[in-house]
mmCIF file of C-alpha atoms and ligand atoms in Angstrom:
data_model
loop_
_atom_site.group_PDB
_atom_site.id
_atom_site.type_symbol
_atom_site.label_atom_id
_atom_site.label_comp_id
_atom_site.label_asym_id
_atom_site.label_seq_id
_atom_site.Cartn_x
_atom_site.Cartn_y
_atom_site.Cartn_z
ATOM 1 C CA UNK A 4 -102.465 -19.140 -10.606
ATOM 2 C CA UNK A 5 -100.755 -15.953 -9.531
ATOM 3 C CA UNK A 6 -99.176 -16.191 -6.085
ATOM 4 C CA UNK A 7 -100.514 -13.756 -3.492
ATOM 5 C CA UNK A 8 -98.097 -10.964 -2.569
ATOM 6 C CA UNK A 9 -95.479 -12.339 -0.182
ATOM 7 C CA UNK A 10 -95.146 -11.395 3.469
ATOM 8 C CA UNK A 11 -91.846 -9.689 2.676
ATOM 9 C CA UNK A 12 -93.413 -7.508 -0.006
ATOM 10 C CA UNK A 13 -96.346 -6.634 2.250
ATOM 11 C CA UNK A 14 -94.085 -5.675 5.153
ATOM 12 C CA UNK A 15 -91.991 -3.538 2.859
ATOM 13 C CA UNK A 16 -95.134 -1.766 1.594
ATOM 14 C CA UNK A 17 -96.382 -1.223 5.156
ATOM 15 C CA UNK A 18 -93.057 0.355 6.026
ATOM 16 C CA UNK A 19 -92.873 2.455 2.894
ATOM 17 C CA UNK A 20 -96.433 3.789 2.859
ATOM 18 C CA UNK A 21 -97.512 3.380 6.491
ATOM 19 C CA UNK A 22 -100.638 1.708 7.787
ATOM 20 C CA UNK A 23 -103.552 1.257 7.552
ATOM 21 C CA UNK A 24 -103.069 0.610 3.852
ATOM 22 C CA UNK A 25 -105.010 -1.002 1.033
ATOM 23 C CA UNK A 26 -102.840 -2.832 -1.501
ATOM 24 C CA UNK A 27 -104.122 -4.190 -4.837
ATOM 25 C CA UNK A 28 -102.242 -6.717 -6.918
ATOM 26 C CA UNK A 29 -103.093 -5.759 -10.501
ATOM 27 C CA UNK A 30 -102.131 -8.995 -12.220
ATOM 28 C CA UNK A 31 -104.487 -10.936 -9.965
ATOM 29 C CA UNK A 32 -107.386 -8.843 -11.281
ATOM 30 C CA UNK A 33 -106.406 -9.617 -14.844
ATOM 31 C CA UNK A 34 -106.074 -13.289 -13.989
ATOM 32 C CA UNK A 35 -109.624 -13.362 -12.603
ATOM 33 C CA UNK A 36 -110.972 -11.706 -15.739
ATOM 34 C CA UNK A 37 -109.042 -14.097 -17.964
ATOM 35 C CA UNK A 38 -110.345 -17.071 -15.996
ATOM 36 C CA UNK A 39 -113.897 -15.948 -16.762
ATOM 37 C CA UNK A 40 -113.069 -15.389 -20.443
ATOM 38 C CA UNK A 41 -111.491 -18.816 -20.700
ATOM 39 C CA UNK A 42 -114.341 -20.583 -18.899
ATOM 40 C CA UNK A 43 -116.865 -18.940 -21.240
ATOM 41 C CA UNK A 44 -114.778 -19.156 -24.402
ATOM 42 C CA UNK A 45 -117.364 -21.391 -26.105
ATOM 43 C CA UNK A 46 -120.251 -19.032 -25.397
ATOM 44 C CA UNK A 47 -120.981 -15.515 -26.512
ATOM 45 C CA UNK A 48 -120.452 -13.969 -23.066
ATOM 46 C CA UNK A 49 -119.424 -10.438 -22.132
ATOM 47 C CA UNK A 50 -118.269 -9.268 -18.706
ATOM 48 C CA UNK A 51 -119.041 -5.953 -17.062
ATOM 49 C CA UNK A 52 -116.989 -5.316 -13.934
ATOM 50 C CA UNK A 53 -119.431 -4.167 -11.206
ATOM 51 C CA UNK A 54 -117.271 -1.279 -10.142
ATOM 52 C CA UNK A 55 -118.998 -0.430 -6.890
ATOM 53 C CA UNK A 56 -116.647 -3.074 -5.431
ATOM 54 C CA UNK A 57 -113.636 -0.805 -6.035
ATOM 55 C CA UNK A 58 -113.658 2.376 -8.090
ATOM 56 C CA UNK A 59 -110.153 3.756 -7.870
ATOM 57 C CA UNK A 60 -109.689 5.204 -11.340
ATOM 58 C CA UNK A 61 -106.404 3.339 -11.837
ATOM 59 C CA UNK A 62 -108.190 0.067 -11.181
ATOM 60 C CA UNK A 63 -110.911 1.056 -13.643
ATOM 61 C CA UNK A 64 -108.313 1.920 -16.281
ATOM 62 C CA UNK A 65 -106.447 -1.319 -15.664
ATOM 63 C CA UNK A 66 -109.647 -3.319 -16.048
ATOM 64 C CA UNK A 67 -110.550 -1.423 -19.213
ATOM 65 C CA UNK A 68 -107.125 -2.242 -20.656
ATOM 66 C CA UNK A 69 -107.591 -5.894 -19.688
ATOM 67 C CA UNK A 70 -110.650 -5.868 -21.968
ATOM 68 C CA UNK A 71 -113.587 -5.951 -19.574
ATOM 69 C CA UNK A 72 -116.543 -3.573 -19.666
ATOM 70 C CA UNK A 73 -117.965 -1.823 -16.620
ATOM 71 C CA UNK A 74 -121.267 -1.908 -14.700
ATOM 72 C CA UNK A 75 -122.199 1.148 -12.642
ATOM 73 C CA UNK A 76 -124.562 1.702 -9.737
ATOM 74 C CA UNK A 77 -124.708 5.487 -9.799
ATOM 75 C CA UNK A 78 -124.299 8.337 -12.244
ATOM 76 C CA UNK A 79 -121.009 9.197 -10.573
ATOM 77 C CA UNK A 80 -119.688 5.728 -11.252
ATOM 78 C CA UNK A 81 -120.720 6.276 -14.880
ATOM 79 C CA UNK A 82 -118.729 9.518 -14.893
ATOM 80 C CA UNK A 83 -115.737 7.828 -13.254
ATOM 81 C CA UNK A 84 -115.852 5.118 -15.914
ATOM 82 C CA UNK A 85 -115.943 7.745 -18.673
ATOM 83 C CA UNK A 86 -113.073 9.540 -16.947
ATOM 84 C CA UNK A 87 -111.127 6.271 -16.876
ATOM 85 C CA UNK A 88 -111.540 6.059 -20.645
ATOM 86 C CA UNK A 89 -114.339 3.537 -21.134
ATOM 87 C CA UNK A 90 -116.403 4.449 -24.213
ATOM 88 C CA UNK A 91 -120.153 4.756 -23.456
ATOM 89 C CA UNK A 92 -120.799 1.525 -25.378
ATOM 90 C CA UNK A 93 -118.816 -0.364 -22.717
ATOM 91 C CA UNK A 94 -120.593 1.234 -19.765
ATOM 92 C CA UNK A 95 -123.738 -0.247 -18.290
ATOM 93 C CA UNK A 96 -125.781 1.648 -15.743
ATOM 94 C CA UNK A 97 -127.940 -0.708 -13.695
ATOM 95 C CA UNK A 98 -129.923 1.762 -11.687
ATOM 96 C CA UNK A 99 -132.143 1.154 -8.727
ATOM 97 C CA UNK A 100 -134.522 3.471 -7.000
ATOM 98 C CA UNK A 101 -133.046 6.566 -8.624
ATOM 99 C CA UNK A 102 -134.711 9.766 -9.761
ATOM 100 C CA UNK A 103 -135.596 9.862 -13.445
ATOM 101 C CA UNK A 104 -133.376 12.873 -14.116
ATOM 102 C CA UNK A 105 -130.362 10.671 -13.379
ATOM 103 C CA UNK A 106 -131.551 8.191 -15.993
ATOM 104 C CA UNK A 107 -131.936 11.065 -18.452
ATOM 105 C CA UNK A 108 -128.395 12.143 -17.649
ATOM 106 C CA UNK A 109 -127.115 8.621 -18.307
ATOM 107 C CA UNK A 110 -129.039 8.586 -21.583
ATOM 108 C CA UNK A 111 -127.418 11.877 -22.498
ATOM 109 C CA UNK A 112 -124.018 10.329 -21.877
ATOM 110 C CA UNK A 113 -124.927 7.527 -24.268
ATOM 111 C CA UNK A 114 -124.429 4.592 -21.912
ATOM 112 C CA UNK A 115 -126.393 1.359 -21.691
ATOM 113 C CA UNK A 116 -129.212 1.526 -19.146
ATOM 114 C CA UNK A 117 -131.148 -1.033 -17.124
ATOM 115 C CA UNK A 118 -134.318 0.258 -15.457
ATOM 116 C CA UNK A 119 -135.698 -1.312 -12.303
ATOM 117 C CA UNK A 120 -139.110 0.236 -11.674
ATOM 118 C CA UNK A 121 -142.391 0.521 -13.580
ATOM 119 C CA UNK A 122 -142.431 4.207 -12.793
ATOM 120 C CA UNK A 123 -139.081 4.941 -14.443
ATOM 121 C CA UNK A 124 -139.843 2.536 -17.274
ATOM 122 C CA UNK A 125 -142.972 4.530 -18.053
ATOM 123 C CA UNK A 126 -141.115 7.848 -17.923
ATOM 124 C CA UNK A 127 -138.414 6.436 -20.174
ATOM 125 C CA UNK A 128 -140.997 5.112 -22.637
ATOM 126 C CA UNK A 129 -142.841 8.407 -22.732
ATOM 127 C CA UNK A 130 -139.670 10.372 -23.387
ATOM 128 C CA UNK A 131 -137.686 8.110 -25.706
ATOM 129 C CA UNK A 132 -140.174 5.627 -27.180
ATOM 130 C CA UNK A 133 -138.299 3.351 -29.560
ATOM 131 C CA UNK A 134 -135.404 5.764 -30.004
ATOM 132 C CA UNK A 135 -133.134 4.615 -27.188
ATOM 133 C CA UNK A 136 -132.709 0.923 -26.342
ATOM 134 C CA UNK A 137 -133.084 0.035 -22.705
ATOM 135 C CA UNK A 138 -132.974 -3.014 -20.443
ATOM 136 C CA UNK A 139 -135.346 -4.128 -17.723
ATOM 137 C CA UNK A 140 -134.080 -5.298 -14.360
ATOM 138 C CA UNK A 141 -136.402 -8.008 -13.120
ATOM 139 C CA UNK A 142 -136.861 -9.517 -9.708
ATOM 140 C CA UNK A 143 -137.102 -13.255 -10.290
ATOM 141 C CA UNK A 144 -138.433 -13.975 -6.771
ATOM 142 C CA UNK A 145 -135.742 -16.522 -5.952
ATOM 143 C CA UNK A 146 -133.551 -16.609 -2.880
ATOM 144 C CA UNK A 147 -129.825 -16.736 -3.576
ATOM 145 C CA UNK A 148 -126.503 -15.713 -2.158
ATOM 146 C CA UNK A 149 -124.410 -15.962 0.968
ATOM 147 C CA UNK A 150 -126.864 -14.332 3.373
ATOM 148 C CA UNK A 151 -130.041 -12.287 3.408
ATOM 149 C CA UNK A 152 -128.218 -8.947 3.564
ATOM 150 C CA UNK A 153 -126.578 -9.629 0.212
ATOM 151 C CA UNK A 154 -129.529 -11.388 -1.395
ATOM 152 C CA UNK A 155 -131.333 -9.268 -3.966
ATOM 153 C CA UNK A 156 -133.682 -11.455 -6.021
ATOM 154 C CA UNK A 157 -136.172 -12.704 -3.436
ATOM 155 C CA UNK A 158 -139.790 -11.613 -3.094
ATOM 156 C CA UNK A 159 -139.102 -9.092 -0.330
ATOM 157 C CA UNK A 160 -136.159 -7.485 -2.095
ATOM 158 C CA UNK A 161 -136.432 -3.911 -3.371
ATOM 159 C CA UNK A 162 -134.420 -4.699 -6.493
ATOM 160 C CA UNK A 163 -135.960 -5.007 -9.932
ATOM 161 C CA UNK A 164 -139.501 -5.165 -11.252
ATOM 162 C CA UNK A 165 -141.122 -8.359 -9.952
ATOM 163 C CA UNK A 166 -141.428 -10.796 -12.795
ATOM 164 C CA UNK A 167 -145.060 -11.422 -11.775
ATOM 165 C CA UNK A 168 -145.787 -7.844 -12.958
ATOM 166 C CA UNK A 169 -144.973 -8.822 -16.533
ATOM 167 C CA UNK A 170 -148.414 -7.780 -17.768
ATOM 168 C CA UNK A 171 -147.857 -4.230 -16.583
ATOM 169 C CA UNK A 172 -144.371 -4.202 -18.101
ATOM 170 C CA UNK A 173 -145.752 -5.323 -21.439
ATOM 171 C CA UNK A 174 -148.499 -2.699 -21.346
ATOM 172 C CA UNK A 175 -145.868 0.019 -21.041
ATOM 173 C CA UNK A 176 -143.576 -1.495 -23.651
ATOM 174 C CA UNK A 177 -146.442 -1.667 -26.159
ATOM 175 C CA UNK A 178 -147.912 1.691 -25.289
ATOM 176 C CA UNK A 179 -144.651 3.497 -25.950
ATOM 177 C CA UNK A 180 -143.241 1.085 -28.541
ATOM 178 C CA UNK A 181 -140.127 0.663 -26.397
ATOM 179 C CA UNK A 182 -136.909 -0.888 -27.653
ATOM 180 C CA UNK A 183 -136.195 -3.489 -24.955
ATOM 181 C CA UNK A 184 -132.689 -4.697 -25.640
ATOM 182 C CA UNK A 185 -132.069 -6.833 -22.563
ATOM 183 C CA UNK A 186 -133.586 -8.454 -19.542
ATOM 184 C CA UNK A 187 -131.505 -8.330 -16.381
ATOM 185 C CA UNK A 188 -131.407 -10.187 -13.085
ATOM 186 C CA UNK A 189 -128.917 -9.989 -10.241
ATOM 187 C CA UNK A 190 -129.989 -12.289 -7.470
ATOM 188 C CA UNK A 191 -127.312 -11.840 -4.821
ATOM 189 C CA UNK A 192 -123.684 -12.094 -3.871
ATOM 190 C CA UNK A 193 -121.535 -15.101 -3.009
ATOM 191 C CA UNK A 194 -123.721 -17.496 -4.962
ATOM 192 C CA UNK A 195 -121.962 -20.821 -4.869
ATOM 193 C CA UNK A 196 -124.713 -22.923 -6.402
ATOM 194 C CA UNK A 197 -124.591 -22.493 -10.180
ATOM 195 C CA UNK A 198 -128.134 -23.840 -10.483
ATOM 196 C CA UNK A 199 -129.374 -20.535 -9.087
ATOM 197 C CA UNK A 200 -128.274 -18.923 -12.342
ATOM 198 C CA UNK A 201 -130.024 -21.651 -14.307
ATOM 199 C CA UNK A 202 -133.197 -21.099 -12.303
ATOM 200 C CA UNK A 203 -132.992 -17.406 -13.173
ATOM 201 C CA UNK A 204 -132.440 -18.192 -16.848
ATOM 202 C CA UNK A 205 -135.468 -20.499 -16.899
ATOM 203 C CA UNK A 206 -137.621 -17.731 -15.478
ATOM 204 C CA UNK A 207 -136.356 -15.277 -18.094
ATOM 205 C CA UNK A 208 -136.828 -17.665 -20.982
ATOM 206 C CA UNK A 209 -140.511 -17.960 -20.087
ATOM 207 C CA UNK A 210 -140.952 -14.319 -21.090
ATOM 208 C CA UNK A 211 -138.284 -13.564 -23.705
ATOM 209 C CA UNK A 212 -140.765 -14.214 -26.549
ATOM 210 C CA UNK A 213 -142.605 -11.020 -25.529
ATOM 211 C CA UNK A 214 -139.574 -8.928 -26.430
ATOM 212 C CA UNK A 215 -138.740 -9.045 -30.144
ATOM 213 C CA UNK A 216 -135.790 -6.636 -29.913
ATOM 214 C CA UNK A 217 -133.761 -8.533 -27.308
ATOM 215 C CA UNK A 218 -130.036 -8.799 -27.958
ATOM 216 C CA UNK A 219 -128.758 -10.120 -24.664
ATOM 217 C CA UNK A 220 -129.652 -11.458 -21.262
ATOM 218 C CA UNK A 221 -127.824 -9.972 -18.304
ATOM 219 C CA UNK A 222 -127.380 -12.404 -15.430
ATOM 220 C CA UNK A 223 -125.731 -9.973 -13.008
ATOM 221 C CA UNK A 224 -122.834 -10.857 -10.739
ATOM 222 C CA UNK A 225 -122.531 -12.620 -7.432
ATOM 223 C CA UNK A 226 -119.840 -15.239 -8.029
ATOM 224 C CA UNK A 227 -118.420 -16.541 -4.800
ATOM 225 C CA UNK A 228 -114.721 -16.323 -4.052
ATOM 226 C CA UNK A 229 -112.645 -18.229 -1.530
ATOM 227 C CA UNK A 230 -112.174 -16.231 1.640
ATOM 228 C CA UNK A 231 -112.298 -18.757 4.486
ATOM 229 C CA UNK A 232 -110.090 -21.846 4.489
ATOM 230 C CA UNK A 233 -112.267 -24.637 3.077
ATOM 231 C CA UNK A 234 -114.504 -22.270 1.078
ATOM 232 C CA UNK A 235 -115.468 -23.253 -2.427
ATOM 233 C CA UNK A 236 -115.531 -20.728 -5.223
ATOM 234 C CA UNK A 237 -118.404 -20.693 -7.730
ATOM 235 C CA UNK A 238 -117.423 -23.357 -10.260
ATOM 236 C CA UNK A 239 -117.164 -21.071 -13.271
ATOM 237 C CA UNK A 240 -116.374 -23.896 -15.707
ATOM 238 C CA UNK A 241 -119.540 -25.713 -14.650
ATOM 239 C CA UNK A 242 -121.462 -22.452 -14.745
ATOM 240 C CA UNK A 243 -120.246 -21.790 -18.302
ATOM 241 C CA UNK A 244 -121.228 -25.275 -19.391
ATOM 242 C CA UNK A 245 -124.713 -25.098 -17.873
ATOM 243 C CA UNK A 246 -125.431 -21.540 -18.926
ATOM 244 C CA UNK A 247 -124.154 -22.266 -22.448
ATOM 245 C CA UNK A 248 -126.415 -25.311 -22.691
ATOM 246 C CA UNK A 249 -129.439 -23.409 -21.358
ATOM 247 C CA UNK A 250 -128.954 -20.616 -23.905
ATOM 248 C CA UNK A 251 -128.366 -23.055 -26.755
ATOM 249 C CA UNK A 252 -131.727 -24.645 -25.921
ATOM 250 C CA UNK A 253 -133.448 -21.313 -26.403
ATOM 251 C CA UNK A 254 -132.430 -20.005 -29.793
ATOM 252 C CA UNK A 255 -133.741 -16.539 -30.483
ATOM 253 C CA UNK A 256 -135.567 -15.188 -33.506
ATOM 254 C CA UNK A 257 -132.665 -15.455 -35.950
ATOM 255 C CA UNK A 258 -131.849 -18.945 -34.686
ATOM 256 C CA UNK A 259 -128.869 -17.646 -32.711
ATOM 257 C CA UNK A 260 -128.687 -17.719 -28.936
ATOM 258 C CA UNK A 261 -128.857 -14.377 -27.185
ATOM 259 C CA UNK A 262 -125.619 -12.919 -25.930
ATOM 260 C CA UNK A 263 -124.928 -13.470 -22.211
ATOM 261 C CA UNK A 264 -123.808 -10.655 -19.972
ATOM 262 C CA UNK A 265 -122.393 -10.914 -16.473
ATOM 263 C CA UNK A 266 -121.522 -8.276 -13.884
ATOM 264 C CA UNK A 267 -118.843 -9.728 -11.599
ATOM 265 C CA UNK A 268 -117.688 -7.401 -8.824
ATOM 266 C CA UNK A 269 -116.201 -9.346 -5.946
ATOM 267 C CA UNK A 270 -114.888 -12.075 -8.242
ATOM 268 C CA UNK A 271 -112.765 -9.568 -10.140
ATOM 269 C CA UNK A 272 -111.093 -7.718 -7.285
ATOM 270 C CA UNK A 273 -111.624 -9.405 -3.908
ATOM 271 C CA UNK A 274 -108.544 -11.611 -3.846
ATOM 272 C CA UNK A 275 -106.339 -8.948 -5.397
ATOM 273 C CA UNK A 276 -106.727 -6.800 -2.278
ATOM 274 C CA UNK A 277 -104.760 -6.825 0.978
ATOM 275 C CA UNK A 278 -105.505 -4.585 3.930
ATOM 276 C CA UNK A 279 -102.464 -3.888 6.075
ATOM 277 C CA UNK A 280 -102.755 -2.809 9.693
ATOM 278 C CA UNK A 281 -100.383 -2.452 12.624
ATOM 279 C CA UNK A 282 -101.009 -3.625 16.161
ATOM 280 C CA UNK A 283 -101.456 -0.709 18.575
ATOM 281 C CA UNK A 284 -102.261 -2.481 21.813
ATOM 282 C CA UNK A 285 -102.399 -5.985 23.274
ATOM 283 C CA UNK A 286 -104.908 -6.533 26.067
ATOM 284 C CA UNK A 287 -105.194 -9.809 27.935
ATOM 285 C CA UNK A 288 -108.481 -10.344 29.776
ATOM 286 C CA UNK A 289 -110.309 -13.291 31.286
ATOM 287 C CA UNK A 290 -112.808 -13.370 28.415
ATOM 288 C CA UNK A 291 -110.467 -12.871 25.490
ATOM 289 C CA UNK A 292 -107.052 -11.727 24.429
ATOM 290 C CA UNK A 293 -107.518 -8.601 22.353
ATOM 291 C CA UNK A 294 -105.379 -7.364 19.508
ATOM 292 C CA UNK A 295 -106.210 -3.721 18.706
ATOM 293 C CA UNK A 296 -105.070 -2.608 15.279
ATOM 294 C CA UNK A 297 -104.784 0.898 13.846
ATOM 295 C CA UNK A 298 -108.091 0.633 11.986
ATOM 296 C CA UNK A 299 -111.738 -0.235 12.585
ATOM 297 C CA UNK A 300 -115.020 -0.738 10.766
ATOM 298 C CA UNK A 301 -114.541 2.782 9.467
ATOM 299 C CA UNK A 302 -111.981 1.243 7.077
ATOM 300 C CA UNK A 303 -113.256 -2.309 6.629
ATOM 301 C CA UNK A 304 -116.896 -2.697 7.513
ATOM 302 C CA UNK A 305 -117.605 -6.136 6.085
ATOM 303 C CA UNK A 306 -117.047 -8.188 9.276
ATOM 304 C CA UNK A 307 -119.423 -6.043 11.325
ATOM 305 C CA UNK A 308 -121.912 -5.349 8.536
ATOM 306 C CA UNK A 309 -122.161 -8.711 6.783
ATOM 307 C CA UNK A 310 -120.504 -11.040 9.284
ATOM 308 C CA UNK A 311 -117.935 -11.471 6.534
ATOM 309 C CA UNK A 312 -114.856 -13.542 7.203
ATOM 310 C CA UNK A 313 -111.487 -12.038 6.318
ATOM 311 C CA UNK A 314 -108.475 -14.251 6.720
ATOM 312 C CA UNK A 315 -105.883 -12.525 8.916
ATOM 313 C CA UNK A 316 -102.173 -13.271 9.080
ATOM 314 C CA UNK A 317 -99.505 -11.950 11.393
ATOM 315 C CA UNK A 318 -96.880 -11.266 8.764
ATOM 316 C CA UNK A 319 -94.404 -10.001 11.355
ATOM 317 C CA UNK A 320 -94.232 -13.308 13.220
ATOM 318 C CA UNK A 321 -95.250 -16.067 10.801
ATOM 319 C CA UNK A 322 -93.371 -18.740 12.737
ATOM 320 C CA UNK A 323 -94.730 -17.784 16.179
ATOM 321 C CA UNK A 324 -96.799 -20.190 18.286
ATOM 322 C CA UNK A 325 -100.496 -20.129 17.420
ATOM 323 C CA UNK A 326 -102.880 -18.566 19.951
ATOM 324 C CA UNK A 327 -106.476 -17.381 19.819
ATOM 325 C CA UNK A 328 -107.211 -13.672 19.725
ATOM 326 C CA UNK A 329 -110.074 -11.282 19.220
ATOM 327 C CA UNK A 330 -108.917 -8.825 16.595
ATOM 328 C CA UNK A 331 -110.535 -5.445 17.141
ATOM 329 C CA UNK A 332 -110.170 -1.874 15.937
ATOM 330 C CA UNK A 333 -109.502 1.433 17.597
ATOM 331 C CA UNK A 334 -112.798 3.252 17.196
ATOM 332 C CA UNK A 335 -115.381 3.969 19.884
ATOM 333 C CA UNK A 336 -117.918 1.374 18.819
ATOM 334 C CA UNK A 337 -117.689 -2.384 18.808
ATOM 335 C CA UNK A 338 -115.597 -3.063 15.744
ATOM 336 C CA UNK A 339 -114.514 -6.651 15.966
ATOM 337 C CA UNK A 340 -112.779 -7.963 12.853
ATOM 338 C CA UNK A 341 -112.482 -11.537 14.155
ATOM 339 C CA UNK A 342 -113.569 -13.427 17.257
ATOM 340 C CA UNK A 343 -111.365 -16.087 18.767
ATOM 341 C CA UNK A 344 -109.110 -16.285 15.747
ATOM 342 C CA UNK A 345 -105.981 -18.441 15.743
ATOM 343 C CA UNK A 346 -102.969 -16.284 14.829
ATOM 344 C CA UNK A 347 -99.233 -16.610 15.198
ATOM 345 C CA UNK A 348 -98.324 -14.938 18.462
ATOM 346 C CA UNK A 349 -99.064 -11.222 18.194
ATOM 347 C CA UNK A 350 -96.958 -8.454 19.716
ATOM 348 C CA UNK A 351 -97.465 -4.692 19.736
ATOM 349 C CA UNK A 352 -96.067 -3.228 16.518
ATOM 350 C CA UNK A 353 -96.675 -6.359 14.428
ATOM 351 C CA UNK A 354 -98.278 -6.011 11.021
ATOM 352 C CA UNK A 355 -101.505 -7.931 10.434
ATOM 353 C CA UNK A 356 -102.808 -8.410 6.900
ATOM 354 C CA UNK A 357 -106.469 -8.934 6.027
ATOM 355 C CA UNK A 358 -107.015 -10.954 2.855
ATOM 356 C CA UNK A 359 -109.825 -10.588 0.274
ATOM 357 C CA UNK A 360 -109.810 -6.854 0.866
ATOM 358 C CA UNK A 361 -110.154 -5.725 -2.749
ATOM 359 C CA UNK A 362 -113.942 -5.711 -2.951
ATOM 360 C CA UNK A 363 -116.132 -3.498 -0.761
ATOM 361 C CA UNK A 364 -113.170 -2.619 1.445
ATOM 362 C CA UNK A 365 -111.878 0.881 0.786
ATOM 363 C CA UNK A 366 -115.040 1.530 -1.166
ATOM 364 C CA UNK A 367 -117.205 1.302 1.949
ATOM 365 C CA UNK A 368 -114.805 3.155 4.218
ATOM 366 C CA UNK A 369 -115.758 6.318 6.065
ATOM 367 C CA UNK A 370 -114.342 9.002 8.321
ATOM 368 C CA UNK A 371 -116.296 7.779 11.355
ATOM 369 C CA UNK A 372 -114.642 8.863 14.612
ATOM 370 C CA UNK A 373 -112.949 11.569 12.531
ATOM 371 C CA UNK A 374 -110.335 9.031 11.554
ATOM 372 C CA UNK A 375 -108.548 9.451 8.263
ATOM 373 C CA UNK A 376 -109.211 7.155 5.333
ATOM 374 C CA UNK A 377 -106.309 4.867 4.385
ATOM 375 C CA UNK A 378 -104.056 5.205 1.371
ATOM 376 C CA UNK A 379 -104.321 2.825 -1.602
ATOM 377 C CA UNK A 380 -101.393 1.259 -3.418
ATOM 378 C CA UNK A 381 -101.361 -0.758 -6.631
ATOM 379 C CA UNK A 382 -98.686 -3.336 -7.301
ATOM 380 C CA UNK A 383 -98.236 -3.677 -11.054
ATOM 381 C CA UNK A 384 -95.373 -5.332 -12.934
ATOM 382 C CA UNK A 385 -93.623 -5.845 -9.606
ATOM 383 C CA UNK A 386 -93.680 -2.092 -8.847
ATOM 384 C CA UNK A 387 -95.755 -0.385 -6.180
ATOM 385 C CA UNK A 388 -97.572 2.829 -7.016
ATOM 386 C CA UNK A 389 -99.497 5.068 -4.658
ATOM 387 C CA UNK A 390 -102.958 5.477 -6.213
ATOM 388 C CA UNK A 391 -104.683 7.374 -3.408
ATOM 389 C CA UNK A 392 -103.082 9.543 -0.781
ATOM 390 C CA UNK A 393 -103.933 8.923 2.829
ATOM 391 C CA UNK A 394 -106.414 11.510 4.135
ATOM 392 C CA UNK A 395 -104.915 14.376 6.056
ATOM 393 C CA UNK A 396 -106.538 16.312 8.873
ATOM 394 C CA UNK A 397 -107.664 19.117 6.516
ATOM 395 C CA UNK A 398 -109.832 16.623 4.617
ATOM 396 C CA UNK A 399 -112.098 16.395 7.642
ATOM 397 C CA UNK A 400 -112.881 20.105 7.361
ATOM 398 C CA UNK A 401 -112.870 20.341 3.573
ATOM 399 C CA UNK A 402 -116.612 20.699 2.992
ATOM 400 C CA UNK A 403 -117.553 22.235 6.287
ATOM 401 C CA UNK A 404 -118.674 25.840 6.328
ATOM 402 C CA UNK A 405 -117.740 27.550 9.547
ATOM 403 C CA UNK A 406 -120.686 29.842 10.124
ATOM 404 C CA UNK A 407 -120.408 30.483 13.848
HETATM 405 C C1 PLP B 504 -123.254 -5.299 -6.661
HETATM 406 C C2 PLP B 504 -123.753 -5.708 -7.991
HETATM 407 C C3 PLP B 504 -123.035 -6.639 -8.742
HETATM 408 C C4 PLP B 504 -121.775 -7.315 -8.253
HETATM 409 O O1 PLP B 504 -121.991 -8.213 -7.233
HETATM 410 P P1 PLP B 504 -120.745 -9.106 -6.730
HETATM 411 O O2 PLP B 504 -121.319 -9.944 -5.657
HETATM 412 O O3 PLP B 504 -119.713 -8.164 -6.218
HETATM 413 O O4 PLP B 504 -120.279 -9.895 -7.896
HETATM 414 C C5 PLP B 504 -123.500 -6.933 -10.005
HETATM 415 N N1 PLP B 504 -124.618 -6.365 -10.506
HETATM 416 C C6 PLP B 504 -125.341 -5.470 -9.808
HETATM 417 C C7 PLP B 504 -126.534 -4.863 -10.417
HETATM 418 C C8 PLP B 504 -124.938 -5.118 -8.526
HETATM 419 O O5 PLP B 504 -125.666 -4.242 -7.830
#
């Protein structure tokens, strides 16, 4: 396993580029991809990086060169992937709730498309009939994932066409003689229990016989990574074994199992990312000792939005006595990163690093409080490279039209 970037390297990067700063360790991303490839080496599995986790074009290019494909959540992600050099055949657009003209645009770009509503399926059928293969995103009506906010396959979730509406799906497919190339499910994020995937597969295999043109089954992403001490990652070797066995049990029309697709986001980039901050202010109170860093949920929203845990280390004082602190940000809104967290003694000016910051970190950042978005740095072959400049004040005014 690749060692995380050392405290010394992180401090040097904080000093060189300033804070707050996102740092991505490229080789860790490749390692994660290779771990998936190795685990699934006995099955016909293909991986599409769910790029909404982190779309910096250098990261996309790196992942393309590592051999993975890409899964997109918007037409702009599709365009970023094309810009990064992915050929359309390696780009999957799993849309949800989008206007049909965006699907037409994706079709025009020649990428692979999954459709998640009866309404868009009908429009697609009417326009393209059998001429353009398409996938169907289904909602399997199962509950999975770390918490309800990141669970997407249950019976109150907006995602996918409910599998109980299969009759209506089939009516459309027959009416327009549609070329249905894949069935897709993505049930949630941080799914530790591999049997959830098997449950999903069982549901899909009850209906695959209706679709004579199927080439693959897309099981989405959602693999859990280790973020809290004691966490257990999704056991990808066990997953590969069980998924492989389930597919082998269901040979398709030519006697061969269908190809298996996955869309890992967090698994690919979470651990590769480090978010570096500097301590502005220490405040001791009767209720808590506060550490205020030069950031807030405008830069890393996951703790406030998902109750996500990010491990924090005081890299400036790793040998200091351990005390409990509330780590907070500097914006005018409650933006607690961690409550009552044991850290090596913190002093003003210390650098704190947040781990697991590669996925949904920078990508969900904003300019709230008219703060500037952080810079991004990639460490590759032992060299650091700036891959996004820190915002400057002018960026706040860039799209504003001063009419009065
Ligand atoms: C977000 C998303 C993923 C990736 O989820 P992770 O939990 O980051 O692995 C995969 N597929 C689809 C359709 C998604 O929306």
